[in-house]
């Protein structure tokens, strides 16, 4: 097929994001990182704003919609729940709120646009799905060689 790319969306304050990026580099998985701006002033020019289109992509690819993406214990969620009932929002409203408050999500968010696979948070077992099949096979053979050695 065409050029198939893994996109990883990260926020600066998250150790899971740093670990995920390091893991992908170590496994030589080609990916594009999108550092998301979590302040509202976009002072850091290298960061991009979380767009409503991206949020829609996340929701479309996630298995159980918002539940998988939201971080209920995050400060952002706690602050928001004081001023609004998140459970009563329409989907469109929810998408706008998420785009404006990226910290209410669990990070990193990795999205394989080709296979429409979404991984929320970092877990090396789950991230294994992003390793190209050729490399996965090599890795499996290495493990088996060690076990039999």
PDB file of C-alpha atoms in Angstrom:
ATOM      1  CA  UNK A   1       0.000   0.000   0.000  1.00  0.00           C
ATOM      2  CA  UNK A   2       0.917   3.681   0.188  1.00  0.00           C
ATOM      3  CA  UNK A   3       3.012   5.307   2.854  1.00  0.00           C
ATOM      4  CA  UNK A   4       1.521   4.116   6.043  1.00  0.00           C
ATOM      5  CA  UNK A   5       2.210   6.065   9.140  1.00  0.00           C
ATOM      6  CA  UNK A   6       1.817   5.799  12.822  1.00  0.00           C
ATOM      7  CA  UNK A   7       0.969   9.110  14.451  1.00  0.00           C
ATOM      8  CA  UNK A   8       1.727   9.578  18.114  1.00  0.00           C
ATOM      9  CA  UNK A   9       0.175  12.504  19.940  1.00  0.00           C
ATOM     10  CA  UNK A  10       2.057  13.558  23.047  1.00  0.00           C
ATOM     11  CA  UNK A  11       1.926  16.185  25.750  1.00  0.00           C
ATOM     12  CA  UNK A  12       5.079  17.581  27.307  1.00  0.00           C
ATOM     13  CA  UNK A  13       4.391  16.830  30.945  1.00  0.00           C
ATOM     14  CA  UNK A  14       3.794  13.116  30.508  1.00  0.00           C
ATOM     15  CA  UNK A  15       6.408  10.453  31.275  1.00  0.00           C
ATOM     16  CA  UNK A  16       4.264   7.853  29.459  1.00  0.00           C
ATOM     17  CA  UNK A  17       4.639   9.941  26.307  1.00  0.00           C
ATOM     18  CA  UNK A  18       8.412  10.060  26.628  1.00  0.00           C
ATOM     19  CA  UNK A  19       8.548   6.310  27.262  1.00  0.00           C
ATOM     20  CA  UNK A  20       6.321   5.581  24.265  1.00  0.00           C
ATOM     21  CA  UNK A  21       8.431   7.684  21.894  1.00  0.00           C
ATOM     22  CA  UNK A  22      11.649   6.105  23.202  1.00  0.00           C
ATOM     23  CA  UNK A  23      10.116   2.617  22.784  1.00  0.00           C
ATOM     24  CA  UNK A  24       9.052   3.304  19.186  1.00  0.00           C
ATOM     25  CA  UNK A  25      12.542   4.586  18.351  1.00  0.00           C
ATOM     26  CA  UNK A  26      14.166   1.534  19.947  1.00  0.00           C
ATOM     27  CA  UNK A  27      11.891  -0.784  17.981  1.00  0.00           C
ATOM     28  CA  UNK A  28      12.612   1.227  14.807  1.00  0.00           C
ATOM     29  CA  UNK A  29       8.917   1.772  14.165  1.00  0.00           C
ATOM     30  CA  UNK A  30       8.451   4.678  11.733  1.00  0.00           C
ATOM     31  CA  UNK A  31       6.215   7.275  13.319  1.00  0.00           C
ATOM     32  CA  UNK A  32       5.375  10.945  13.314  1.00  0.00           C
ATOM     33  CA  UNK A  33       5.127  12.701  16.653  1.00  0.00           C
ATOM     34  CA  UNK A  34       2.564  15.438  17.189  1.00  0.00           C
ATOM     35  CA  UNK A  35       3.384  17.377  20.356  1.00  0.00           C
ATOM     36  CA  UNK A  36       0.086  18.847  21.511  1.00  0.00           C
ATOM     37  CA  UNK A  37      -0.050  22.236  23.158  1.00  0.00           C
ATOM     38  CA  UNK A  38      -1.778  22.035  26.528  1.00  0.00           C
ATOM     39  CA  UNK A  39      -1.581  25.713  27.396  1.00  0.00           C
ATOM     40  CA  UNK A  40      -3.967  28.044  25.653  1.00  0.00           C
ATOM     41  CA  UNK A  41      -1.384  30.568  24.514  1.00  0.00           C
ATOM     42  CA  UNK A  42       0.379  28.360  21.957  1.00  0.00           C
ATOM     43  CA  UNK A  43       3.598  30.063  23.002  1.00  0.00           C
ATOM     44  CA  UNK A  44       5.652  27.053  22.016  1.00  0.00           C
ATOM     45  CA  UNK A  45       5.719  27.184  18.242  1.00  0.00           C
ATOM     46  CA  UNK A  46       6.755  23.539  17.921  1.00  0.00           C
ATOM     47  CA  UNK A  47       3.471  22.384  19.417  1.00  0.00           C
ATOM     48  CA  UNK A  48       0.187  22.016  17.609  1.00  0.00           C
ATOM     49  CA  UNK A  49      -3.315  22.635  18.850  1.00  0.00           C
ATOM     50  CA  UNK A  50      -5.481  19.550  19.257  1.00  0.00           C
ATOM     51  CA  UNK A  51      -7.995  19.965  16.441  1.00  0.00           C
ATOM     52  CA  UNK A  52     -11.623  18.851  16.566  1.00  0.00           C
ATOM     53  CA  UNK A  53     -10.926  16.762  13.442  1.00  0.00           C
ATOM     54  CA  UNK A  54      -8.206  14.851  15.282  1.00  0.00           C
ATOM     55  CA  UNK A  55     -10.515  14.314  18.269  1.00  0.00           C
ATOM     56  CA  UNK A  56     -13.174  12.966  15.881  1.00  0.00           C
ATOM     57  CA  UNK A  57     -10.593  10.568  14.409  1.00  0.00           C
ATOM     58  CA  UNK A  58      -9.714   9.339  17.901  1.00  0.00           C
ATOM     59  CA  UNK A  59     -13.372   8.777  18.773  1.00  0.00           C
ATOM     60  CA  UNK A  60     -14.105   7.013  15.493  1.00  0.00           C
ATOM     61  CA  UNK A  61     -11.179   4.621  15.982  1.00  0.00           C
ATOM     62  CA  UNK A  62     -11.635   3.964  19.694  1.00  0.00           C
ATOM     63  CA  UNK A  63     -13.464   0.862  20.801  1.00  0.00           C
ATOM     64  CA  UNK A  64     -15.621   2.462  23.447  1.00  0.00           C
ATOM     65  CA  UNK A  65     -15.673   6.121  22.514  1.00  0.00           C
ATOM     66  CA  UNK A  66     -14.922   8.681  25.163  1.00  0.00           C
ATOM     67  CA  UNK A  67     -14.456   6.186  28.009  1.00  0.00           C
ATOM     68  CA  UNK A  68     -11.228   4.865  26.541  1.00  0.00           C
ATOM     69  CA  UNK A  69      -9.824   8.343  25.918  1.00  0.00           C
ATOM     70  CA  UNK A  70     -10.780  10.251  29.041  1.00  0.00           C
ATOM     71  CA  UNK A  71      -8.655  10.402  32.176  1.00  0.00           C
ATOM     72  CA  UNK A  72     -11.306  10.608  34.920  1.00  0.00           C
ATOM     73  CA  UNK A  73      -8.784  11.331  37.658  1.00  0.00           C
ATOM     74  CA  UNK A  74      -7.021  14.103  35.749  1.00  0.00           C
ATOM     75  CA  UNK A  75      -7.047  17.580  37.211  1.00  0.00           C
ATOM     76  CA  UNK A  76      -8.608  18.861  33.973  1.00  0.00           C
ATOM     77  CA  UNK A  77     -11.578  16.500  34.381  1.00  0.00           C
ATOM     78  CA  UNK A  78     -12.023  17.439  38.027  1.00  0.00           C
ATOM     79  CA  UNK A  79     -11.941  21.155  37.206  1.00  0.00           C
ATOM     80  CA  UNK A  80     -14.362  20.754  34.280  1.00  0.00           C
ATOM     81  CA  UNK A  81     -16.834  18.693  36.274  1.00  0.00           C
ATOM     82  CA  UNK A  82     -17.191  21.632  38.670  1.00  0.00           C
ATOM     83  CA  UNK A  83     -18.499  23.854  35.874  1.00  0.00           C
ATOM     84  CA  UNK A  84     -20.331  21.393  33.635  1.00  0.00           C
ATOM     85  CA  UNK A  85     -21.905  17.963  33.596  1.00  0.00           C
ATOM     86  CA  UNK A  86     -19.709  16.224  31.067  1.00  0.00           C
ATOM     87  CA  UNK A  87     -22.105  13.268  30.858  1.00  0.00           C
ATOM     88  CA  UNK A  88     -24.849  15.549  29.532  1.00  0.00           C
ATOM     89  CA  UNK A  89     -22.851  16.999  26.624  1.00  0.00           C
ATOM     90  CA  UNK A  90     -23.768  16.173  23.048  1.00  0.00           C
ATOM     91  CA  UNK A  91     -21.025  14.518  21.004  1.00  0.00           C
ATOM     92  CA  UNK A  92     -20.280  17.791  19.170  1.00  0.00           C
ATOM     93  CA  UNK A  93     -19.996  19.684  22.456  1.00  0.00           C
ATOM     94  CA  UNK A  94     -17.826  16.940  23.887  1.00  0.00           C
ATOM     95  CA  UNK A  95     -15.452  17.113  20.901  1.00  0.00           C
ATOM     96  CA  UNK A  96     -15.105  20.894  21.351  1.00  0.00           C
ATOM     97  CA  UNK A  97     -14.452  20.544  25.082  1.00  0.00           C
ATOM     98  CA  UNK A  98     -11.785  17.862  24.501  1.00  0.00           C
ATOM     99  CA  UNK A  99     -10.060  19.949  21.812  1.00  0.00           C
ATOM    100  CA  UNK A 100      -9.937  22.889  24.242  1.00  0.00           C
ATOM    101  CA  UNK A 101      -8.808  20.799  27.243  1.00  0.00           C
ATOM    102  CA  UNK A 102      -6.361  18.149  25.982  1.00  0.00           C
ATOM    103  CA  UNK A 103      -5.295  17.346  29.537  1.00  0.00           C
ATOM    104  CA  UNK A 104      -8.625  15.597  30.148  1.00  0.00           C
ATOM    105  CA  UNK A 105      -7.382  12.767  27.901  1.00  0.00           C
ATOM    106  CA  UNK A 106      -5.034   9.893  28.650  1.00  0.00           C
ATOM    107  CA  UNK A 107      -1.703  10.318  26.870  1.00  0.00           C
ATOM    108  CA  UNK A 108       0.010   9.354  24.677  1.00  0.00           C
ATOM    109  CA  UNK A 109      -2.507   8.595  21.968  1.00  0.00           C
ATOM    110  CA  UNK A 110      -1.096   6.542  19.116  1.00  0.00           C
ATOM    111  CA  UNK A 111      -3.104   6.281  15.934  1.00  0.00           C
ATOM    112  CA  UNK A 112      -2.365   4.062  12.970  1.00  0.00           C
ATOM    113  CA  UNK A 113      -4.351   5.779  10.221  1.00  0.00           C
ATOM    114  CA  UNK A 114      -3.928   2.896   7.805  1.00  0.00           C
ATOM    115  CA  UNK A 115      -5.363   0.195  10.035  1.00  0.00           C
ATOM    116  CA  UNK A 116      -7.506   2.562  12.125  1.00  0.00           C
ATOM    117  CA  UNK A 117      -5.912   1.250  15.313  1.00  0.00           C
ATOM    118  CA  UNK A 118      -5.876   3.485  18.352  1.00  0.00           C
ATOM    119  CA  UNK A 119      -3.802   2.950  21.490  1.00  0.00           C
ATOM    120  CA  UNK A 120      -4.411   5.157  24.488  1.00  0.00           C
ATOM    121  CA  UNK A 121      -1.723   5.388  27.157  1.00  0.00           C
ATOM    122  CA  UNK A 122       1.558   3.527  26.889  1.00  0.00           C
ATOM    123  CA  UNK A 123       1.822  -0.195  27.386  1.00  0.00           C
ATOM    124  CA  UNK A 124       4.599  -2.054  25.595  1.00  0.00           C
ATOM    125  CA  UNK A 125       2.466  -5.171  25.068  1.00  0.00           C
ATOM    126  CA  UNK A 126      -0.257  -3.203  23.340  1.00  0.00           C
ATOM    127  CA  UNK A 127       2.227  -1.087  21.420  1.00  0.00           C
ATOM    128  CA  UNK A 128       3.608  -4.315  19.973  1.00  0.00           C
ATOM    129  CA  UNK A 129       0.771  -4.111  17.459  1.00  0.00           C
ATOM    130  CA  UNK A 130       2.602  -1.197  15.802  1.00  0.00           C
ATOM    131  CA  UNK A 131       5.784  -3.147  15.120  1.00  0.00           C
ATOM    132  CA  UNK A 132       5.836  -4.067  11.424  1.00  0.00           C
ATOM    133  CA  UNK A 133       5.217  -7.789  10.944  1.00  0.00           C
ATOM    134  CA  UNK A 134       8.737  -8.434   9.579  1.00  0.00           C
ATOM    135  CA  UNK A 135      10.317  -6.960  12.699  1.00  0.00           C
ATOM    136  CA  UNK A 136       7.858  -8.746  14.979  1.00  0.00           C
ATOM    137  CA  UNK A 137       8.885 -12.060  13.456  1.00  0.00           C
ATOM    138  CA  UNK A 138      12.589 -11.270  13.906  1.00  0.00           C
ATOM    139  CA  UNK A 139      11.966 -10.313  17.493  1.00  0.00           C
ATOM    140  CA  UNK A 140      10.028 -13.515  18.129  1.00  0.00           C
ATOM    141  CA  UNK A 141      12.872 -15.555  16.632  1.00  0.00           C
ATOM    142  CA  UNK A 142      15.366 -13.758  18.895  1.00  0.00           C
ATOM    143  CA  UNK A 143      13.273 -14.589  21.945  1.00  0.00           C
ATOM    144  CA  UNK A 144      12.900 -18.219  20.877  1.00  0.00           C
ATOM    145  CA  UNK A 145      16.643 -18.483  20.201  1.00  0.00           C
ATOM    146  CA  UNK A 146      17.335 -17.216  23.725  1.00  0.00           C
ATOM    147  CA  UNK A 147      14.855 -19.666  25.238  1.00  0.00           C
ATOM    148  CA  UNK A 148      16.354 -22.606  23.343  1.00  0.00           C
ATOM    149  CA  UNK A 149      19.946 -21.457  23.843  1.00  0.00           C
TER     150      UNK A 149
END
